[in-house]
PDB file of C-alpha atoms in Angstrom:
ATOM      1  CA  MET A   1      92.001 102.989 112.665  1.00  0.00           C
ATOM      2  CA  PRO A   2      90.996 102.602 108.795  1.00  0.00           C
ATOM      3  CA  PHE A   3      93.186 101.620 106.137  1.00  0.00           C
ATOM      4  CA  GLU A   4      93.394 101.181 102.367  1.00  0.00           C
ATOM      5  CA  CYS A   5      95.338  98.869 100.113  1.00  0.00           C
ATOM      6  CA  HIS A   6      97.828 101.157  98.212  1.00  0.00           C
ATOM      7  CA  PHE A   7      98.658  98.482  95.588  1.00  0.00           C
ATOM      8  CA  ALA A   8      97.820  95.025  94.672  1.00  0.00           C
ATOM      9  CA  ALA A   9      99.106  92.687  92.090  1.00  0.00           C
ATOM     10  CA  TYR A  10      99.406  89.198  91.355  1.00  0.00           C
ATOM     11  CA  VAL A  11     102.884  87.756  91.959  1.00  0.00           C
ATOM     12  CA  PRO A  12     104.420  84.343  91.302  1.00  0.00           C
ATOM     13  CA  ASP A  13     105.451  83.418  94.857  1.00  0.00           C
ATOM     14  CA  CYS A  14     103.735  85.589  97.486  1.00  0.00           C
ATOM     15  CA  GLY A  15     105.102  83.583 100.393  1.00  0.00           C
ATOM     16  CA  LYS A  16     108.714  84.716  99.076  1.00  0.00           C
ATOM     17  CA  LEU A  17     107.771  88.215  98.405  1.00  0.00           C
ATOM     18  CA  GLU A  18     106.206  88.468 101.916  1.00  0.00           C
ATOM     19  CA  ARG A  19     109.289  87.286 103.381  1.00  0.00           C
ATOM     20  CA  THR A  20     111.256  89.792 101.620  1.00  0.00           C
ATOM     21  CA  LEU A  21     108.935  92.646 102.808  1.00  0.00           C
ATOM     22  CA  HIS A  22     109.242  91.516 106.285  1.00  0.00           C
ATOM     23  CA  PHE A  23     113.072  91.392 106.202  1.00  0.00           C
ATOM     24  CA  VAL A  24     113.453  94.770 104.563  1.00  0.00           C
ATOM     25  CA  PHE A  25     110.846  96.750 106.770  1.00  0.00           C
ATOM     26  CA  GLY A  26     110.607  94.493 109.826  1.00  0.00           C
ATOM     27  CA  GLU A  27     112.168  97.447 111.942  1.00  0.00           C
ATOM     28  CA  LYS A  28     109.245  99.677 110.668  1.00  0.00           C
ATOM     29  CA  ARG A  29     106.267  97.376 112.011  1.00  0.00           C
ATOM     30  CA  ALA A  30     103.716  99.512 113.839  1.00  0.00           C
ATOM     31  CA  ARG A  31     103.237  96.482 116.176  1.00  0.00           C
ATOM     32  CA  ARG A  32     105.206  93.216 116.463  1.00  0.00           C
ATOM     33  CA  ASN A  33     102.025  90.973 115.719  1.00  0.00           C
ATOM     34  CA  ARG A  34     100.398  92.965 113.107  1.00  0.00           C
ATOM     35  CA  GLU A  35     100.967  93.181 109.138  1.00  0.00           C
ATOM     36  CA  PHE A  36     101.176  96.994 109.456  1.00  0.00           C
ATOM     37  CA  PHE A  37     104.442  99.107 108.677  1.00  0.00           C
ATOM     38  CA  THR A  38     104.955 102.747 109.231  1.00  0.00           C
ATOM     39  CA  ILE A  39     106.771 103.340 105.820  1.00  0.00           C
ATOM     40  CA  ASP A  40     106.476 105.201 102.740  1.00  0.00           C
ATOM     41  CA  PRO A  41     103.875 102.609 100.826  1.00  0.00           C
ATOM     42  CA  ASP A  42     105.551 103.691  97.555  1.00  0.00           C
ATOM     43  CA  LEU A  43     108.576 101.538  98.851  1.00  0.00           C
ATOM     44  CA  ALA A  44     106.722  98.216  99.100  1.00  0.00           C
ATOM     45  CA  LYS A  45     104.868  99.065  95.872  1.00  0.00           C
ATOM     46  CA  ALA A  46     108.298  99.470  94.042  1.00  0.00           C
ATOM     47  CA  ILE A  47     109.437  96.067  95.373  1.00  0.00           C
ATOM     48  CA  ILE A  48     106.155  94.542  94.367  1.00  0.00           C
ATOM     49  CA  GLU A  49     106.309  95.796  91.048  1.00  0.00           C
ATOM     50  CA  LEU A  50     109.617  94.168  90.499  1.00  0.00           C
ATOM     51  CA  VAL A  51     108.024  90.588  90.905  1.00  0.00           C
ATOM     52  CA  ALA A  52     104.177  91.452  89.707  1.00  0.00           C
ATOM     53  CA  ASP A  53     102.722  89.392  87.144  1.00  0.00           C
ATOM     54  CA  ARG A  54      99.904  92.172  86.809  1.00  0.00           C
ATOM     55  CA  LYS A  55      98.287  94.959  88.780  1.00  0.00           C
ATOM     56  CA  VAL A  56      95.137  94.167  90.618  1.00  0.00           C
ATOM     57  CA  ASP A  57      92.716  97.300  91.080  1.00  0.00           C
ATOM     58  CA  VAL A  58      90.765  96.503  94.522  1.00  0.00           C
ATOM     59  CA  SER A  59      87.445  98.471  95.142  1.00  0.00           C
ATOM     60  CA  ASP A  60      86.373  99.893  98.293  1.00  0.00           C
ATOM     61  CA  VAL A  61      83.761  97.197  98.423  1.00  0.00           C
ATOM     62  CA  GLU A  62      86.546  94.385  97.933  1.00  0.00           C
ATOM     63  CA  GLN A  63      88.244  96.244 100.769  1.00  0.00           C
ATOM     64  CA  SER A  64      85.193  96.385 103.028  1.00  0.00           C
ATOM     65  CA  ILE A  65      85.715 100.157 103.111  1.00  0.00           C
ATOM     66  CA  ASP A  66      82.289 101.324 103.814  1.00  0.00           C
ATOM     67  CA  THR A  67      81.163 105.342 103.238  1.00  0.00           C
ATOM     68  CA  ALA A  68      82.369 106.284 106.773  1.00  0.00           C
ATOM     69  CA  GLU A  69      85.790 104.874 106.562  1.00  0.00           C
ATOM     70  CA  ARG A  70      86.447 106.203 103.030  1.00  0.00           C
ATOM     71  CA  ARG A  71      85.481 109.594 104.411  1.00  0.00           C
ATOM     72  CA  GLU A  72      87.857 109.201 107.596  1.00  0.00           C
ATOM     73  CA  ILE A  73      90.519 107.953 105.145  1.00  0.00           C
ATOM     74  CA  GLU A  74      90.093 110.976 102.696  1.00  0.00           C
ATOM     75  CA  GLN A  75      90.086 113.432 106.092  1.00  0.00           C
ATOM     76  CA  MET A  76      93.378 111.645 107.290  1.00  0.00           C
ATOM     77  CA  ARG A  77      94.930 112.252 103.844  1.00  0.00           C
ATOM     78  CA  ARG A  78      93.890 115.867 103.459  1.00  0.00           C
ATOM     79  CA  ARG A  79      95.227 116.342 107.039  1.00  0.00           C
ATOM     80  CA  ARG A  80      98.678 115.290 105.869  1.00  0.00           C
ATOM     81  CA  GLU A  81      98.374 117.304 102.608  1.00  0.00           C
ATOM     82  CA  VAL A  82      97.541 120.498 104.501  1.00  0.00           C
ATOM     83  CA  ARG A  83     101.142 120.804 105.653  1.00  0.00           C
ATOM     84  CA  THR A  84     102.812 124.059 104.391  1.00  0.00           C
ATOM     85  CA  PHE A  85     106.352 125.035 103.969  1.00  0.00           C
ATOM     86  CA  THR A  86     105.775 127.550 106.506  1.00  0.00           C
ATOM     87  CA  SER A  87     104.518 124.934 109.142  1.00  0.00           C
ATOM     88  CA  LEU A  88     107.429 123.110 108.598  1.00  0.00           C
ATOM     89  CA  ASN A  89     110.010 125.689 108.928  1.00  0.00           C
ATOM     90  CA  VAL A  90     111.309 125.585 105.499  1.00  0.00           C
ATOM     91  CA  PRO A  91     111.719 129.201 104.099  1.00  0.00           C
ATOM     92  CA  LEU A  92     110.632 130.606 101.033  1.00  0.00           C
ATOM     93  CA  GLY A  93     113.866 130.296  98.648  1.00  0.00           C
ATOM     94  CA  ALA A  94     114.956 127.180 100.032  1.00  0.00           C
ATOM     95  CA  THR A  95     116.209 124.393  97.887  1.00  0.00           C
ATOM     96  CA  LEU A  96     114.678 120.676  98.356  1.00  0.00           C
ATOM     97  CA  THR A  97     116.351 117.980  96.881  1.00  0.00           C
ATOM     98  CA  PHE A  98     114.810 114.689  95.253  1.00  0.00           C
ATOM     99  CA  ALA A  99     115.365 111.897  97.822  1.00  0.00           C
ATOM    100  CA  LYS A 100     116.405 109.389  95.153  1.00  0.00           C
ATOM    101  CA  ASP A 101     118.888 111.956  93.482  1.00  0.00           C
ATOM    102  CA  ALA A 102     120.312 114.845  95.086  1.00  0.00           C
ATOM    103  CA  ASP A 103     121.131 116.447  91.733  1.00  0.00           C
ATOM    104  CA  ILE A 104     117.260 117.017  91.008  1.00  0.00           C
ATOM    105  CA  THR A 105     116.134 120.013  92.944  1.00  0.00           C
ATOM    106  CA  CYS A 106     113.572 122.662  93.368  1.00  0.00           C
ATOM    107  CA  THR A 107     112.770 125.776  95.249  1.00  0.00           C
ATOM    108  CA  VAL A 108     110.260 126.606  97.501  1.00  0.00           C
ATOM    109  CA  SER A 109     108.300 129.428  95.888  1.00  0.00           C
ATOM    110  CA  ARG A 110     105.064 129.672  97.935  1.00  0.00           C
ATOM    111  CA  SER A 111     103.551 128.167 101.157  1.00  0.00           C
ATOM    112  CA  ARG A 112     102.330 125.115  99.046  1.00  0.00           C
ATOM    113  CA  LYS A 113     104.243 125.426  95.925  1.00  0.00           C
ATOM    114  CA  VAL A 114     107.896 124.637  94.508  1.00  0.00           C
ATOM    115  CA  LEU A 115     109.452 126.027  91.433  1.00  0.00           C
ATOM    116  CA  PHE A 116     110.696 123.045  89.322  1.00  0.00           C
ATOM    117  CA  ARG A 117     112.060 123.438  85.846  1.00  0.00           C
ATOM    118  CA  GLY A 118     110.672 126.761  85.590  1.00  0.00           C
ATOM    119  CA  GLU A 119     107.101 125.626  86.447  1.00  0.00           C
ATOM    120  CA  GLU A 120     105.412 126.470  89.598  1.00  0.00           C
ATOM    121  CA  LEU A 121     103.726 123.184  91.016  1.00  0.00           C
ATOM    122  CA  SER A 122     102.756 121.471  94.040  1.00  0.00           C
ATOM    123  CA  PRO A 123     105.850 119.292  95.461  1.00  0.00           C
ATOM    124  CA  SER A 124     103.495 116.011  94.720  1.00  0.00           C
ATOM    125  CA  ALA A 125     103.262 117.111  91.104  1.00  0.00           C
ATOM    126  CA  ALA A 126     106.958 117.937  90.795  1.00  0.00           C
ATOM    127  CA  ALA A 127     107.984 114.518  92.576  1.00  0.00           C
ATOM    128  CA  LEU A 128     105.326 112.732  90.183  1.00  0.00           C
ATOM    129  CA  ARG A 129     107.232 113.913  87.192  1.00  0.00           C
ATOM    130  CA  VAL A 130     110.465 112.859  88.353  1.00  0.00           C
ATOM    131  CA  VAL A 131     108.971 109.472  89.346  1.00  0.00           C
ATOM    132  CA  HIS A 132     107.527 109.445  85.635  1.00  0.00           C
ATOM    133  CA  GLU A 133     111.070 110.191  84.441  1.00  0.00           C
ATOM    134  CA  LEU A 134     112.584 107.348  86.585  1.00  0.00           C
ATOM    135  CA  GLY A 135     110.212 104.991  84.402  1.00  0.00           C
ATOM    136  CA  TYR A 136     107.360 104.275  86.865  1.00  0.00           C
ATOM    137  CA  ASP A 137     103.635 104.826  85.765  1.00  0.00           C
ATOM    138  CA  TRP A 138     102.355 105.505  89.089  1.00  0.00           C
ATOM    139  CA  SER A 139      99.254 107.783  89.237  1.00  0.00           C
ATOM    140  CA  ALA A 140      99.963 109.902  92.500  1.00  0.00           C
ATOM    141  CA  VAL A 141     102.815 110.342  95.067  1.00  0.00           C
ATOM    142  CA  SER A 142     103.262 112.260  97.980  1.00  0.00           C
ATOM    143  CA  GLY A 143     105.746 114.733  97.544  1.00  0.00           C
ATOM    144  CA  MET A 144     106.437 115.025 101.351  1.00  0.00           C
ATOM    145  CA  ASP A 145     108.035 111.678 100.893  1.00  0.00           C
ATOM    146  CA  TYR A 146     110.213 112.512  97.950  1.00  0.00           C
ATOM    147  CA  TRP A 147     111.628 115.907  98.979  1.00  0.00           C
ATOM    148  CA  GLU A 148     114.364 116.638 101.340  1.00  0.00           C
ATOM    149  CA  PHE A 149     115.300 119.761 103.157  1.00  0.00           C
ATOM    150  CA  ASN A 150     118.819 119.831 104.727  1.00  0.00           C
ATOM    151  CA  ASN A 151     118.828 115.988 104.020  1.00  0.00           C
ATOM    152  CA  VAL A 152     115.730 115.365 105.894  1.00  0.00           C
ATOM    153  CA  LYS A 153     112.345 114.397 104.051  1.00  0.00           C
ATOM    154  CA  LEU A 154     109.616 116.864 104.338  1.00  0.00           C
ATOM    155  CA  SER A 155     107.247 114.191 105.770  1.00  0.00           C
ATOM    156  CA  GLN A 156     109.859 113.724 108.587  1.00  0.00           C
ATOM    157  CA  LEU A 157     109.937 117.442 109.603  1.00  0.00           C
ATOM    158  CA  GLY A 158     107.897 118.296 112.507  1.00  0.00           C
ATOM    159  CA  ALA A 159     107.008 114.866 113.038  1.00  0.00           C
ATOM    160  CA  ALA A 160     107.453 113.178 116.620  1.00  0.00           C
ATOM    161  CA  PRO A 161     109.673 109.950 116.356  1.00  0.00           C
ATOM    162  CA  VAL A 162     107.332 107.238 115.748  1.00  0.00           C
ATOM    163  CA  ALA A 163     107.328 105.022 118.561  1.00  0.00           C
ATOM    164  CA  GLU A 164     106.451 101.473 118.648  1.00  0.00           C
ATOM    165  CA  LEU A 165     102.690 100.815 119.277  1.00  0.00           C
ATOM    166  CA  PRO A 166     102.045  98.348 122.218  1.00  0.00           C
ATOM    167  CA  ASP A 167     100.720  94.924 121.163  1.00  0.00           C
ATOM    168  CA  GLU A 168      97.153  94.289 121.994  1.00  0.00           C
ATOM    169  CA  GLY A 169      96.777  92.899 125.259  1.00  0.00           C
ATOM    170  CA  ASP A 170     100.071  94.525 126.735  1.00  0.00           C
TER     171      ASP A 170
END
């Protein structure tokens, strides 16, 4: 399965940061013998930003992502984004709460839109505004990871529980 680097930065002690990330996210490994985790990448990004000296922009060439892999990554991203409130059984008019602050809410207005502070936006655009207000200068977030319905993140609605993948050779 192709993957891409969500965020990269220079840090003063990469070993210490790696140990911290493994401690915090260890139970979310995709495989015991791999460095892949089934987490919202913005969680790892927030930790890395705390200790980063500076951000690094990494190109597809530097990540060894060819045209076919980029296309597959974008298709996977679009499939994730196609989820609608209807497909998640979230009714129109439902109140969603921001995962990091339950006092921040929006209302489902259409199958892919929410009403946030009087403006109709995508869930991602609304979440990005809140993230910016919290002091992060991120260029994008997945709204499905930041909004909750009945205390469950939208990204978890309708999803099968993530079982640990078998180690290679098992």
